[in-house]
Amino acid sequence: MHRIAIYPGTFDPITNGHLDIIKRAVKIFDTVIVAVANNIEKIPLFSIEERVAMIQKSVRDISHVEVDSFNSLIVDYCHQKGAIAMIRGLRAISDFEYEFQMALINRKIGKDVESVFLMPKEKYTYLSSSLIKEIAALGGDISSFVPDVVKNKLKEKYSK
Ligand code: ADP
């Protein structure tokens, strides 16, 4: 059986923490689809197309990764792709409550999709897309937190 997992998220933008999770996930699954959520509740800095393009460039050297976007229920999207699992990253206890709630809700509405939680390297546990945007907006150095393509796009965004 070809085991497919979906790694859903906002990825506004992708960080080295997300990449760490992707690299772990491809060791467990045959294909990992990084799926950008078209989340109407969040107002993103980058468009869906920009976020997808940045991810594509960042995962170029990692095999068995695909990039896509979706605007349906995550469990419906998993079924559509034939995925058996969805990947989520856990950084700290603070992530736990929300992720626990989501995993149980998703299990209720999409029974045959398992939520799989992976932990990044310690040095990425304090990283978040929103923190990166804040630092970049104030002109701080983010080169050790994000891939070069993201660093350049952020520079471009905030120099306007
Ligand atoms: P969402 O809006 O779905 O939380 P994010 O892009 O913020 O979208 O995060 C997607 C997933 O990646 C979540 O499971 C989140 O916990 C995880 N994640 C975010 N940043 C990191 C990081 N630095 N290390 C590990 N996992 C992370």
Short mmCIF file of N, CA, C and O and ligand atoms in Angstrom, two decimals, residues 7-21 37 39 42 87-91 95 98-99 117-121 123-130, ligand 1:
data_model
loop_
_atom_site.label_atom_id
_atom_site.label_comp_id
_atom_site.label_asym_id
_atom_site.label_seq_id
_atom_site.Cartn_x
_atom_site.Cartn_y
_atom_site.Cartn_z
N TYR A 7 0.10 17.11 5.21
CA TYR A 7 0.56 18.05 6.25
C TYR A 7 -0.13 19.38 5.98
O TYR A 7 0.33 20.17 5.16
N PRO A 8 -1.26 19.62 6.66
CA PRO A 8 -2.01 20.85 6.40
C PRO A 8 -1.53 22.00 7.29
O PRO A 8 -1.01 21.78 8.38
N GLY A 9 -1.71 23.21 6.81
CA GLY A 9 -1.36 24.37 7.63
C GLY A 9 -1.57 25.66 6.86
O GLY A 9 -1.94 25.66 5.69
N THR A 10 -1.33 26.75 7.56
CA THR A 10 -1.47 28.07 6.93
C THR A 10 -0.19 28.43 6.18
O THR A 10 -0.23 29.04 5.12
N PHE A 11 0.95 28.05 6.74
CA PHE A 11 2.26 28.26 6.12
C PHE A 11 2.43 29.69 5.61
O PHE A 11 2.76 29.92 4.45
N ASP A 12 2.20 30.65 6.51
CA ASP A 12 2.23 32.08 6.11
C ASP A 12 3.36 32.82 6.82
O ASP A 12 3.09 33.63 7.70
N PRO A 13 4.62 32.59 6.45
CA PRO A 13 5.14 31.66 5.44
C PRO A 13 5.69 30.38 6.07
O PRO A 13 5.71 30.25 7.30
N ILE A 14 6.19 29.47 5.22
CA ILE A 14 6.85 28.26 5.69
C ILE A 14 8.14 28.64 6.43
O ILE A 14 8.83 29.59 6.04
N THR A 15 8.44 27.92 7.52
CA THR A 15 9.66 28.19 8.30
C THR A 15 10.52 26.93 8.36
O THR A 15 10.08 25.85 7.94
N ASN A 16 11.70 27.05 8.94
CA ASN A 16 12.56 25.87 9.10
C ASN A 16 11.94 24.85 10.06
O ASN A 16 12.27 23.67 10.00
N GLY A 17 11.04 25.31 10.92
CA GLY A 17 10.32 24.38 11.81
C GLY A 17 9.39 23.48 11.01
O GLY A 17 9.36 22.26 11.20
N HIS A 18 8.62 24.08 10.09
CA HIS A 18 7.76 23.28 9.20
C HIS A 18 8.60 22.29 8.39
O HIS A 18 8.22 21.12 8.23
N LEU A 19 9.74 22.76 7.89
CA LEU A 19 10.61 21.90 7.06
C LEU A 19 11.14 20.71 7.85
O LEU A 19 11.25 19.60 7.34
N ASP A 20 11.45 20.96 9.13
CA ASP A 20 11.92 19.89 10.01
C ASP A 20 10.84 18.79 10.12
O ASP A 20 11.13 17.60 10.04
N ILE A 21 9.59 19.23 10.26
CA ILE A 21 8.47 18.27 10.37
C ILE A 21 8.31 17.49 9.06
O ILE A 21 8.11 16.27 9.06
N ALA A 37 -3.84 25.68 3.60
CA ALA A 37 -5.26 25.88 3.87
C ALA A 37 -5.70 27.27 3.47
O ALA A 37 -5.05 28.26 3.81
N ASN A 39 -7.75 29.42 4.58
CA ASN A 39 -8.48 29.61 5.82
C ASN A 39 -9.13 30.99 5.86
O ASN A 39 -8.43 32.00 5.92
N LYS A 42 -8.34 33.51 8.88
CA LYS A 42 -7.06 34.18 9.05
C LYS A 42 -6.81 35.08 7.85
O LYS A 42 -7.12 34.73 6.72
N ILE A 87 -0.54 15.08 9.32
CA ILE A 87 0.60 15.38 10.18
C ILE A 87 0.38 16.74 10.84
O ILE A 87 -0.05 17.68 10.17
N ARG A 88 0.69 16.85 12.11
CA ARG A 88 0.71 18.15 12.77
C ARG A 88 1.99 18.24 13.58
O ARG A 88 2.51 17.23 14.05
N GLY A 89 2.49 19.44 13.73
CA GLY A 89 3.70 19.63 14.51
C GLY A 89 3.34 20.05 15.92
O GLY A 89 2.41 20.83 16.12
N LEU A 90 4.06 19.55 16.88
CA LEU A 90 3.84 19.97 18.27
C LEU A 90 5.10 20.65 18.78
O LEU A 90 6.15 20.03 18.88
N ARG A 91 4.97 21.92 19.11
CA ARG A 91 6.14 22.66 19.58
C ARG A 91 6.23 22.66 21.09
O ARG A 91 7.29 22.56 21.66
N ASP A 95 0.67 24.23 22.27
CA ASP A 95 0.03 23.72 21.04
C ASP A 95 -0.96 22.61 21.36
O ASP A 95 -1.86 22.32 20.59
N TYR A 98 -5.20 22.92 21.60
CA TYR A 98 -5.84 23.15 20.31
C TYR A 98 -5.73 21.91 19.41
O TYR A 98 -6.70 21.47 18.80
N GLU A 99 -4.53 21.33 19.37
CA GLU A 99 -4.31 20.17 18.50
C GLU A 99 -5.13 18.96 18.96
O GLU A 99 -5.63 18.19 18.15
N PHE A 117 1.36 13.27 15.31
CA PHE A 117 2.04 14.45 15.82
C PHE A 117 3.55 14.22 15.84
O PHE A 117 4.01 13.19 16.34
N LEU A 118 4.27 15.16 15.31
CA LEU A 118 5.72 15.06 15.28
C LEU A 118 6.32 16.27 15.98
O LEU A 118 5.77 17.37 15.91
N MET A 119 7.45 16.05 16.63
CA MET A 119 8.11 17.15 17.32
C MET A 119 9.36 17.57 16.56
O MET A 119 10.14 16.71 16.15
N PRO A 120 9.54 18.87 16.39
CA PRO A 120 10.74 19.33 15.68
C PRO A 120 11.95 19.32 16.60
O PRO A 120 11.80 19.11 17.81
N LYS A 121 13.12 19.55 16.03
CA LYS A 121 14.33 19.77 16.83
C LYS A 121 14.07 20.89 17.82
O LYS A 121 13.36 21.84 17.51
N LYS A 123 15.63 23.41 18.67
CA LYS A 123 15.94 24.79 18.25
C LYS A 123 14.82 25.41 17.40
O LYS A 123 14.85 26.60 17.14
N TYR A 124 13.84 24.60 16.98
CA TYR A 124 12.73 25.16 16.22
C TYR A 124 11.46 25.30 17.04
O TYR A 124 10.44 25.76 16.55
N THR A 125 11.51 24.89 18.31
CA THR A 125 10.27 24.84 19.08
C THR A 125 9.70 26.23 19.38
O THR A 125 8.53 26.37 19.66
N TYR A 126 10.53 27.24 19.33
CA TYR A 126 10.01 28.59 19.61
C TYR A 126 9.67 29.35 18.34
O TYR A 126 9.28 30.51 18.38
N LEU A 127 9.82 28.70 17.17
CA LEU A 127 9.57 29.37 15.89
C LEU A 127 8.09 29.35 15.51
O LEU A 127 7.44 28.33 15.61
N SER A 128 7.60 30.48 15.04
CA SER A 128 6.26 30.50 14.47
C SER A 128 6.25 31.48 13.31
O SER A 128 7.04 32.43 13.28
N SER A 129 5.35 31.25 12.36
CA SER A 129 5.27 32.14 11.20
C SER A 129 4.99 33.57 11.64
O SER A 129 5.55 34.52 11.08
N SER A 130 4.14 33.74 12.66
CA SER A 130 3.78 35.11 13.05
C SER A 130 4.97 35.84 13.68
O SER A 130 5.17 37.03 13.45
P1 ADP B 1 -2.15 26.38 11.34
O1 ADP B 1 -2.89 27.66 11.11
O2 ADP B 1 -2.81 25.19 10.74
O3 ADP B 1 -1.72 26.16 12.76
P2 ADP B 1 0.69 26.78 10.76
O4 ADP B 1 1.33 27.04 9.44
O5 ADP B 1 0.88 27.79 11.82
O6 ADP B 1 -0.84 26.55 10.42
O7 ADP B 1 1.17 25.40 11.33
C1 ADP B 1 0.96 24.19 10.65
C2 ADP B 1 1.43 23.04 11.52
O8 ADP B 1 2.83 23.11 11.71
C3 ADP B 1 0.82 23.03 12.93
O9 ADP B 1 0.64 21.69 13.32
C4 ADP B 1 1.88 23.69 13.76
O10 ADP B 1 1.83 23.24 15.11
C5 ADP B 1 3.13 23.19 13.08
N1 ADP B 1 4.26 24.11 13.27
C6 ADP B 1 4.30 25.44 13.11
N2 ADP B 1 5.52 25.94 13.40
C7 ADP B 1 6.27 24.88 13.78
C8 ADP B 1 7.61 24.73 14.24
N3 ADP B 1 8.43 25.77 14.42
N4 ADP B 1 8.03 23.49 14.54
C9 ADP B 1 7.20 22.44 14.41
N5 ADP B 1 5.94 22.50 14.00
C10 ADP B 1 5.47 23.71 13.69
#
